[in-house]
Structure formats: C-alpha cells, structure tokens
CSV table of C-alpha atoms in Angstrom, one decimal:
chain,number,residue,atom,x,y,z
A,18,UNK,CA,92.3,54.0,73.9
A,19,UNK,CA,93.2,56.8,71.4
A,20,UNK,CA,96.7,57.8,70.3
A,21,UNK,CA,98.9,59.5,72.8
A,22,UNK,CA,99.6,63.1,71.9
A,23,UNK,CA,102.8,64.9,72.5
A,24,UNK,CA,102.8,67.4,75.4
A,25,UNK,CA,104.5,70.7,75.1
A,26,UNK,CA,105.0,72.0,78.6
A,27,UNK,CA,105.5,75.6,77.6
A,28,UNK,CA,102.0,75.7,76.0
A,29,UNK,CA,99.8,73.7,78.3
A,30,UNK,CA,100.8,74.2,81.8
A,31,UNK,CA,99.4,77.1,83.8
A,32,UNK,CA,101.4,79.9,85.3
A,33,UNK,CA,101.1,78.4,88.7
A,34,UNK,CA,103.4,75.5,87.5
A,35,UNK,CA,106.2,78.0,86.9
A,36,UNK,CA,106.0,79.3,90.4
A,37,UNK,CA,107.6,76.0,91.3
A,38,UNK,CA,110.9,74.7,90.0
A,39,UNK,CA,110.3,72.7,86.8
A,40,UNK,CA,112.2,69.4,87.1
A,41,UNK,CA,111.1,67.9,83.8
A,42,UNK,CA,112.8,70.5,81.6
A,43,UNK,CA,115.2,67.9,80.2
A,44,UNK,CA,112.5,65.5,79.1
A,45,UNK,CA,112.1,65.9,75.4
A,46,UNK,CA,108.7,66.0,73.7
A,47,UNK,CA,109.0,62.6,72.1
A,48,UNK,CA,109.6,61.1,75.6
A,49,UNK,CA,106.7,62.7,77.5
A,50,UNK,CA,103.2,62.0,76.3
A,51,UNK,CA,99.7,62.4,77.6
A,52,UNK,CA,97.7,59.2,78.0
A,53,UNK,CA,94.0,59.8,77.1
A,54,UNK,CA,91.5,57.6,78.9
A,55,UNK,CA,87.9,56.7,78.2
A,56,UNK,CA,87.2,56.5,81.9
A,57,UNK,CA,85.8,59.9,82.9
A,58,UNK,CA,86.7,59.5,86.6
A,59,UNK,CA,90.2,58.4,85.7
A,60,UNK,CA,90.6,61.3,83.3
A,61,UNK,CA,89.5,63.7,86.0
A,62,UNK,CA,92.5,62.8,88.1
A,63,UNK,CA,94.9,63.7,85.3
A,64,UNK,CA,93.4,67.1,84.7
A,65,UNK,CA,94.6,70.3,86.4
A,66,UNK,CA,92.9,71.0,89.6
A,67,UNK,CA,93.1,74.3,91.4
A,68,UNK,CA,92.7,72.7,94.8
A,69,UNK,CA,95.3,71.4,97.1
A,70,UNK,CA,97.6,70.1,94.3
A,71,UNK,CA,97.2,72.4,91.3
A,72,UNK,CA,99.4,70.5,89.0
A,73,UNK,CA,98.8,66.7,88.6
A,74,UNK,CA,99.4,65.2,85.2
A,75,UNK,CA,99.9,61.7,83.8
A,76,UNK,CA,102.5,61.5,81.1
A,77,UNK,CA,103.6,58.6,79.1
A,78,UNK,CA,107.4,58.3,79.3
A,79,UNK,CA,109.6,56.1,77.1
A,80,UNK,CA,113.3,55.5,77.9
A,81,UNK,CA,115.9,53.0,77.0
A,82,UNK,CA,117.5,50.3,79.2
A,83,UNK,CA,121.2,49.4,78.8
A,84,UNK,CA,120.3,46.8,76.2
A,85,UNK,CA,118.7,49.5,73.9
A,86,UNK,CA,115.2,48.3,74.6
A,87,UNK,CA,112.5,50.8,75.2
A,88,UNK,CA,110.9,50.8,78.6
A,89,UNK,CA,107.5,52.4,78.8
A,90,UNK,CA,106.0,54.0,81.9
A,91,UNK,CA,103.4,56.5,83.2
A,92,UNK,CA,104.7,59.4,85.2
A,93,UNK,CA,102.2,60.9,87.7
A,94,UNK,CA,103.6,64.4,88.0
A,95,UNK,CA,102.4,66.0,91.2
A,96,UNK,CA,104.8,68.9,90.9
A,97,UNK,CA,107.2,67.5,93.5
A,98,UNK,CA,110.9,67.1,92.9
A,99,UNK,CA,110.6,63.8,94.7
A,100,UNK,CA,109.6,60.7,92.8
A,101,UNK,CA,108.6,57.2,94.0
A,102,UNK,CA,109.3,54.5,91.4
A,103,UNK,CA,106.8,51.6,91.4
A,104,UNK,CA,107.8,48.1,90.2
A,105,UNK,CA,105.3,45.4,89.2
A,106,UNK,CA,105.6,41.7,89.8
A,107,UNK,CA,106.0,38.5,87.7
A,108,UNK,CA,104.1,38.6,84.4
A,109,UNK,CA,102.3,41.8,85.4
A,110,UNK,CA,102.6,45.4,84.3
A,111,UNK,CA,102.3,49.0,85.2
A,112,UNK,CA,98.6,48.6,84.9
A,113,UNK,CA,98.4,46.3,87.9
A,114,UNK,CA,95.8,47.4,90.4
A,115,UNK,CA,98.3,47.8,93.2
A,116,UNK,CA,100.6,49.9,91.0
A,117,UNK,CA,97.6,52.1,89.9
A,118,UNK,CA,96.4,52.5,93.5
A,119,UNK,CA,99.8,53.5,94.9
A,120,UNK,CA,100.2,56.1,92.1
A,121,UNK,CA,96.8,57.6,92.9
A,122,UNK,CA,97.5,57.6,96.6
A,123,UNK,CA,100.8,59.3,96.1
A,124,UNK,CA,99.2,61.9,93.9
A,125,UNK,CA,96.8,62.8,96.6
A,126,UNK,CA,99.7,63.4,98.9
A,127,UNK,CA,101.4,65.7,96.3
A,128,UNK,CA,104.2,63.1,95.6
A,129,UNK,CA,105.1,62.3,92.1
A,130,UNK,CA,105.2,58.6,91.1
A,131,UNK,CA,106.5,56.6,88.1
A,132,UNK,CA,105.1,53.1,87.3
A,133,UNK,CA,106.7,51.3,84.3
A,134,UNK,CA,106.9,47.9,82.5
A,135,UNK,CA,110.1,45.8,82.8
A,136,UNK,CA,111.5,44.7,79.5
A,137,UNK,CA,109.4,41.9,78.0
A,138,UNK,CA,106.3,43.0,80.0
A,139,UNK,CA,103.4,45.3,79.1
A,140,UNK,CA,104.2,47.9,76.6
A,141,UNK,CA,108.0,47.7,76.9
A,142,UNK,CA,110.2,46.1,74.3
A,143,UNK,CA,112.1,42.8,74.8
A,144,UNK,CA,111.3,39.2,75.3
A,145,UNK,CA,109.7,38.0,78.5
A,146,UNK,CA,112.1,35.8,80.5
A,147,UNK,CA,111.5,33.7,83.6
A,148,UNK,CA,114.0,34.7,86.2
A,149,UNK,CA,115.8,37.8,84.9
A,150,UNK,CA,116.2,39.3,88.4
A,151,UNK,CA,119.4,41.2,88.0
A,152,UNK,CA,118.5,42.2,84.5
A,153,UNK,CA,115.4,43.9,85.9
A,154,UNK,CA,117.5,45.5,88.5
A,155,UNK,CA,119.4,47.1,85.6
A,156,UNK,CA,116.0,48.2,84.1
A,157,UNK,CA,115.2,49.9,87.4
A,158,UNK,CA,118.7,51.5,87.3
A,159,UNK,CA,118.0,53.0,83.9
A,160,UNK,CA,114.8,54.5,85.3
A,161,UNK,CA,116.6,56.0,88.3
A,162,UNK,CA,119.3,57.5,86.1
A,163,UNK,CA,116.7,58.9,83.7
A,164,UNK,CA,114.9,60.9,86.4
A,165,UNK,CA,118.2,62.0,88.0
A,166,UNK,CA,119.2,63.4,84.6
A,167,UNK,CA,115.9,65.3,84.6
A,168,UNK,CA,116.7,66.9,87.9
A,169,UNK,CA,114.3,64.8,89.9
A,170,UNK,CA,115.1,63.0,93.1
A,171,UNK,CA,114.2,59.3,93.6
A,172,UNK,CA,112.8,59.3,97.2
A,173,UNK,CA,111.7,55.7,97.3
A,174,UNK,CA,111.5,52.5,95.2
A,175,UNK,CA,108.5,50.2,95.8
A,176,UNK,CA,108.0,46.7,94.4
A,177,UNK,CA,105.2,44.2,94.7
A,178,UNK,CA,105.9,40.4,94.6
A,179,UNK,CA,108.9,39.9,92.2
A,180,UNK,CA,109.1,43.7,92.2
A,181,UNK,CA,109.8,43.5,95.9
A,182,UNK,CA,112.8,41.3,95.2
A,183,UNK,CA,114.0,43.7,92.5
A,184,UNK,CA,114.0,46.8,94.8
A,185,UNK,CA,115.9,44.9,97.5
A,186,UNK,CA,118.5,43.6,95.0
A,187,UNK,CA,118.8,47.1,93.7
A,188,UNK,CA,119.5,48.4,97.2
A,189,UNK,CA,122.1,45.7,97.7
A,190,UNK,CA,124.0,46.7,94.5
A,191,UNK,CA,123.4,50.5,94.4
A,192,UNK,CA,123.4,52.6,97.5
A,193,UNK,CA,121.8,55.8,96.2
A,194,UNK,CA,118.2,55.4,97.4
A,195,UNK,CA,117.5,55.4,101.2
A,196,UNK,CA,113.8,54.2,101.2
A,197,UNK,CA,112.9,50.8,99.9
A,198,UNK,CA,109.4,49.2,100.1
A,199,UNK,CA,109.1,45.4,99.6
A,200,UNK,CA,105.5,44.4,99.2
A,201,UNK,CA,105.2,40.6,99.4
A,202,UNK,CA,108.6,39.7,97.9
A,203,UNK,CA,109.9,36.2,98.1
A,204,UNK,CA,112.8,35.4,100.4
A,205,UNK,CA,113.5,31.9,99.3
A,206,UNK,CA,113.6,31.8,95.5
A,207,UNK,CA,113.8,28.0,95.3
A,208,UNK,CA,110.3,27.9,96.7
A,209,UNK,CA,107.2,28.3,94.6
A,210,UNK,CA,108.6,26.8,91.4
A,211,UNK,CA,107.1,23.4,91.8
A,212,UNK,CA,103.6,24.9,92.2
A,213,UNK,CA,104.0,26.7,88.9
A,214,UNK,CA,106.0,24.1,86.8
A,215,UNK,CA,105.1,20.9,88.4
A,216,UNK,CA,107.1,18.2,90.2
A,217,UNK,CA,110.5,17.0,88.8
A,218,UNK,CA,110.8,20.4,87.0
A,219,UNK,CA,114.7,20.3,87.2
A,220,UNK,CA,114.8,16.8,85.6
A,221,UNK,CA,112.4,17.8,82.9
A,222,UNK,CA,114.0,21.1,82.0
A,223,UNK,CA,117.5,19.5,81.9
A,224,UNK,CA,116.2,16.7,79.7
A,225,UNK,CA,114.2,18.9,77.2
A,226,UNK,CA,116.1,22.2,77.6
A,227,UNK,CA,112.9,24.1,78.5
A,228,UNK,CA,109.5,23.8,80.0
A,229,UNK,CA,106.5,25.5,78.3
A,230,UNK,CA,104.0,26.9,80.7
A,231,UNK,CA,100.5,26.5,79.1
A,232,UNK,CA,97.1,28.0,79.8
A,233,UNK,CA,94.0,26.0,80.5
A,234,UNK,CA,93.3,26.1,76.8
A,235,UNK,CA,96.7,24.6,76.0
A,236,UNK,CA,98.2,27.8,74.7
A,237,UNK,CA,101.9,28.5,75.6
A,238,UNK,CA,102.1,31.4,78.0
A,239,UNK,CA,105.9,31.5,78.4
A,240,UNK,CA,108.9,29.3,78.1
A,241,UNK,CA,111.3,28.5,81.0
A,242,UNK,CA,114.8,27.7,79.8
A,243,UNK,CA,117.6,26.1,81.7
A,244,UNK,CA,119.4,29.5,81.7
A,245,UNK,CA,116.5,31.4,83.1
A,246,UNK,CA,115.8,28.7,85.8
A,247,UNK,CA,119.4,28.9,86.9
A,248,UNK,CA,119.1,32.7,87.0
A,249,UNK,CA,116.3,32.4,89.6
A,250,UNK,CA,117.9,29.6,91.6
A,251,UNK,CA,121.3,31.4,91.7
A,252,UNK,CA,119.8,34.7,92.9
A,253,UNK,CA,120.4,34.7,96.7
A,254,UNK,CA,118.2,37.1,98.5
A,255,UNK,CA,119.8,36.3,101.9
A,256,UNK,CA,123.3,37.3,100.7
A,257,UNK,CA,121.9,40.4,98.9
A,258,UNK,CA,120.0,41.7,101.9
A,259,UNK,CA,123.1,41.4,104.1
A,260,UNK,CA,124.9,44.1,102.1
A,261,UNK,CA,122.1,46.6,102.0
A,262,UNK,CA,123.4,49.8,103.5
A,263,UNK,CA,122.5,50.3,107.2
A,264,UNK,CA,121.4,53.9,106.4
A,265,UNK,CA,118.8,52.5,103.9
A,266,UNK,CA,115.3,52.3,105.4
A,267,UNK,CA,113.5,49.2,104.4
A,268,UNK,CA,109.8,48.4,104.9
A,269,UNK,CA,108.4,44.9,104.2
A,270,UNK,CA,104.6,44.6,103.9
A,271,UNK,CA,103.0,41.2,103.6
A,272,UNK,CA,99.5,39.7,103.9
A,273,UNK,CA,99.0,37.1,106.6
A,274,UNK,CA,96.8,35.1,104.1
A,275,UNK,CA,99.2,35.2,101.2
A,276,UNK,CA,98.5,32.1,99.2
A,277,UNK,CA,101.6,32.4,96.8
A,278,UNK,CA,104.4,33.6,99.0
A,279,UNK,CA,104.1,32.7,102.7
A,280,UNK,CA,104.2,35.4,105.3
A,281,UNK,CA,107.2,33.6,106.8
A,282,UNK,CA,109.3,35.0,104.0
A,283,UNK,CA,108.6,38.5,105.4
A,284,UNK,CA,109.7,37.4,108.8
A,285,UNK,CA,113.0,36.2,107.3
A,286,UNK,CA,113.6,39.5,105.7
A,287,UNK,CA,113.0,41.2,109.0
A,288,UNK,CA,115.7,39.0,110.7
A,289,UNK,CA,118.6,40.1,108.4
A,290,UNK,CA,117.9,43.6,107.0
A,291,UNK,CA,119.5,46.0,109.5
A,292,UNK,CA,117.2,49.1,109.2
A,293,UNK,CA,113.9,47.3,108.8
A,294,UNK,CA,110.2,47.7,109.5
A,295,UNK,CA,107.7,44.9,109.2
A,296,UNK,CA,104.0,45.5,108.6
A,297,UNK,CA,101.7,42.4,108.4
A,298,UNK,CA,98.2,43.0,107.0
A,299,UNK,CA,95.8,40.5,108.6
A,300,UNK,CA,93.7,38.6,106.2
A,301,UNK,CA,95.3,40.0,103.0
A,302,UNK,CA,96.1,37.7,100.1
A,303,UNK,CA,99.0,38.1,97.7
A,304,UNK,CA,97.1,40.6,95.5
A,305,UNK,CA,95.6,42.4,98.5
A,306,UNK,CA,92.3,41.8,96.8
A,307,UNK,CA,90.2,43.2,99.6
A,308,UNK,CA,92.9,45.1,101.4
A,309,UNK,CA,94.1,47.8,98.9
A,310,UNK,CA,93.3,50.6,101.2
A,311,UNK,CA,95.1,49.0,104.1
A,312,UNK,CA,98.1,48.5,101.9
A,313,UNK,CA,98.4,52.1,100.8
A,314,UNK,CA,97.7,53.4,104.3
A,315,UNK,CA,100.4,51.2,105.7
A,316,UNK,CA,103.0,52.4,103.1
A,317,UNK,CA,102.4,56.1,102.8
A,318,UNK,CA,103.6,57.1,106.4
A,319,UNK,CA,106.9,55.3,105.6
A,320,UNK,CA,107.4,57.3,102.5
A,321,UNK,CA,106.4,60.6,104.1
A,322,UNK,CA,108.9,59.9,106.9
A,323,UNK,CA,111.5,59.3,104.3
A,324,UNK,CA,110.6,62.6,102.6
A,325,UNK,CA,110.8,64.5,105.9
A,326,UNK,CA,114.2,62.9,106.7
A,327,UNK,CA,115.6,63.9,103.4
A,328,UNK,CA,114.7,67.6,103.6
C-alpha cells in the first residue's frame, strides 16, 4: 500500500458537498488522510459517485487517547452528520472482515462510519494487553469526543466479540449514546480462559507472574500478566448491564453455532438489559464466516430505526 496523502477538503470535494453542512471542518489536514488501495473494486467505493450518495470517501484519521497514544481509524464519510463507530474484537483490528462489511453496508445506506484500532492493536500505538476492558472503553470515549468536537453526532456504537463487551461497558458508564449493538459479546468473562490458556492457568500465572501464549511454531504471540488477568476476571458484565440507561436501545446479535462464545451468553444479556432486542442467526459461527450478509441485514434496520427516532 502506498503512502497516505493529506486531503484538503477545500480543493478536492465537489460543489455538491457544500450544499450539505460540512461536519468535518474541525478535522485538521494532518488528521484526515486518504487511504490508497491496490484493489480496484475497493478503490471504486471510495471515489465520488454522482448516484444516490454523491459524497463517500474513506479517510485515515489519527487521534489521541487519554494516555497520549495515537489511535488510528478509517472514516467512511457518507456525508451524513450521523456516525456509527465500529469496535473490533480480541487481537483483531479495523481491517476485520466484519468491520469492513459493516462500513460498506452503512455507506450504501448513506450513513457515515468509523472503524478504528484500539491501543496496542493494528496501527494504533501502545502495547497489546490481555484484559484492558475499561481502558478500551476510554479509547472509545476518546473517539466519541473527537467526533463530537468535529460537529458529528454518534448515532450508534457497534462492537464484535470483545468489542461487544466494550460498547456495553461504555453504555454503562457514559449515557450519551442511545443505540448500542453487541455482536457476539461475552456475558461471563470467567469463561473461555481455560480454552485459550490451558488448565490450572490461575496457579501457573500466580507462580510465574505471567503466561506466554505461543503460536504453533513456538513464537510468543502475547503475554498474560497477573494484572491483566485480574482486569478480565474483575470486569462484571452483569453489574454493568444493570446500570445501562433504560432509554438506551440495545441490540444483541449472536450466532447459534458460535464455537467461541456460546449463544447462552446472548440470552443472559437479554434477561437483564431493560431496552433490549435479541437476534439469533441460525448456523452462524463466531466470525459469521458464511453469514456476513445476514449479520448486516439484521443490524441495519436497528440503526435506521435509531436514526429515525433521533430526528
């Protein structure tokens, strides 16, 4: 991929753009960049089309979190004041297929979207940490504040897998976003650890101070410290969901064949979140490998209802 080049809105955008209110006037040139792509079909999506949605651009955006680390994301500007923020899962990035497909689907609906890397993931600065739930909530908060300062309106936050936990935790702490989509988030955070770290993980981590997770070739992929393990075990999704505002609309989507997080976790969320909708996709695995179309079609109506309700 070639170097990103700085975008000067006053020079490159057509006159049709200025017939709408510009909500990115506060984004400086060193924060907003075009991302060139070698894929012609992908590049075509980022070009200006004079059809239904005349202004759709992908721009690389860099902002800082509260720890001074740079967070890197891609803004799909469909010309709308409303923005949907997309949050990836564990050891993933903004380039995850689900994040990419949601961005494209929202573009087609004329809704702007922002997908970004949490600190320590993808292109963002910082060290990867196991756990880190509330720290990633603050990364998301930095994103929300950034777009609000640019006169945009965050209509919805959507997260997949661990990202689903992050958007729910965000809603429990901050009460400024009324539409939250939890895609395959985990309700019981004490589960799934043994499958990843092996049996007796607590005894081993207390003895050695850490556990190194290795690839099949023996390379260390990441380190789990006692502190990061306790971060996960002490994050209580039940308590957090109980304090989500009743006016906040929450949609939980889960695959019935999820092999990583059981569908029962989705049912548990449905029991305790007051303003909640549940959508189970039959046969879908955790990554929605063969069910990406069903996933986006199941979520878009919820987002559009939220848009209609906010107007």
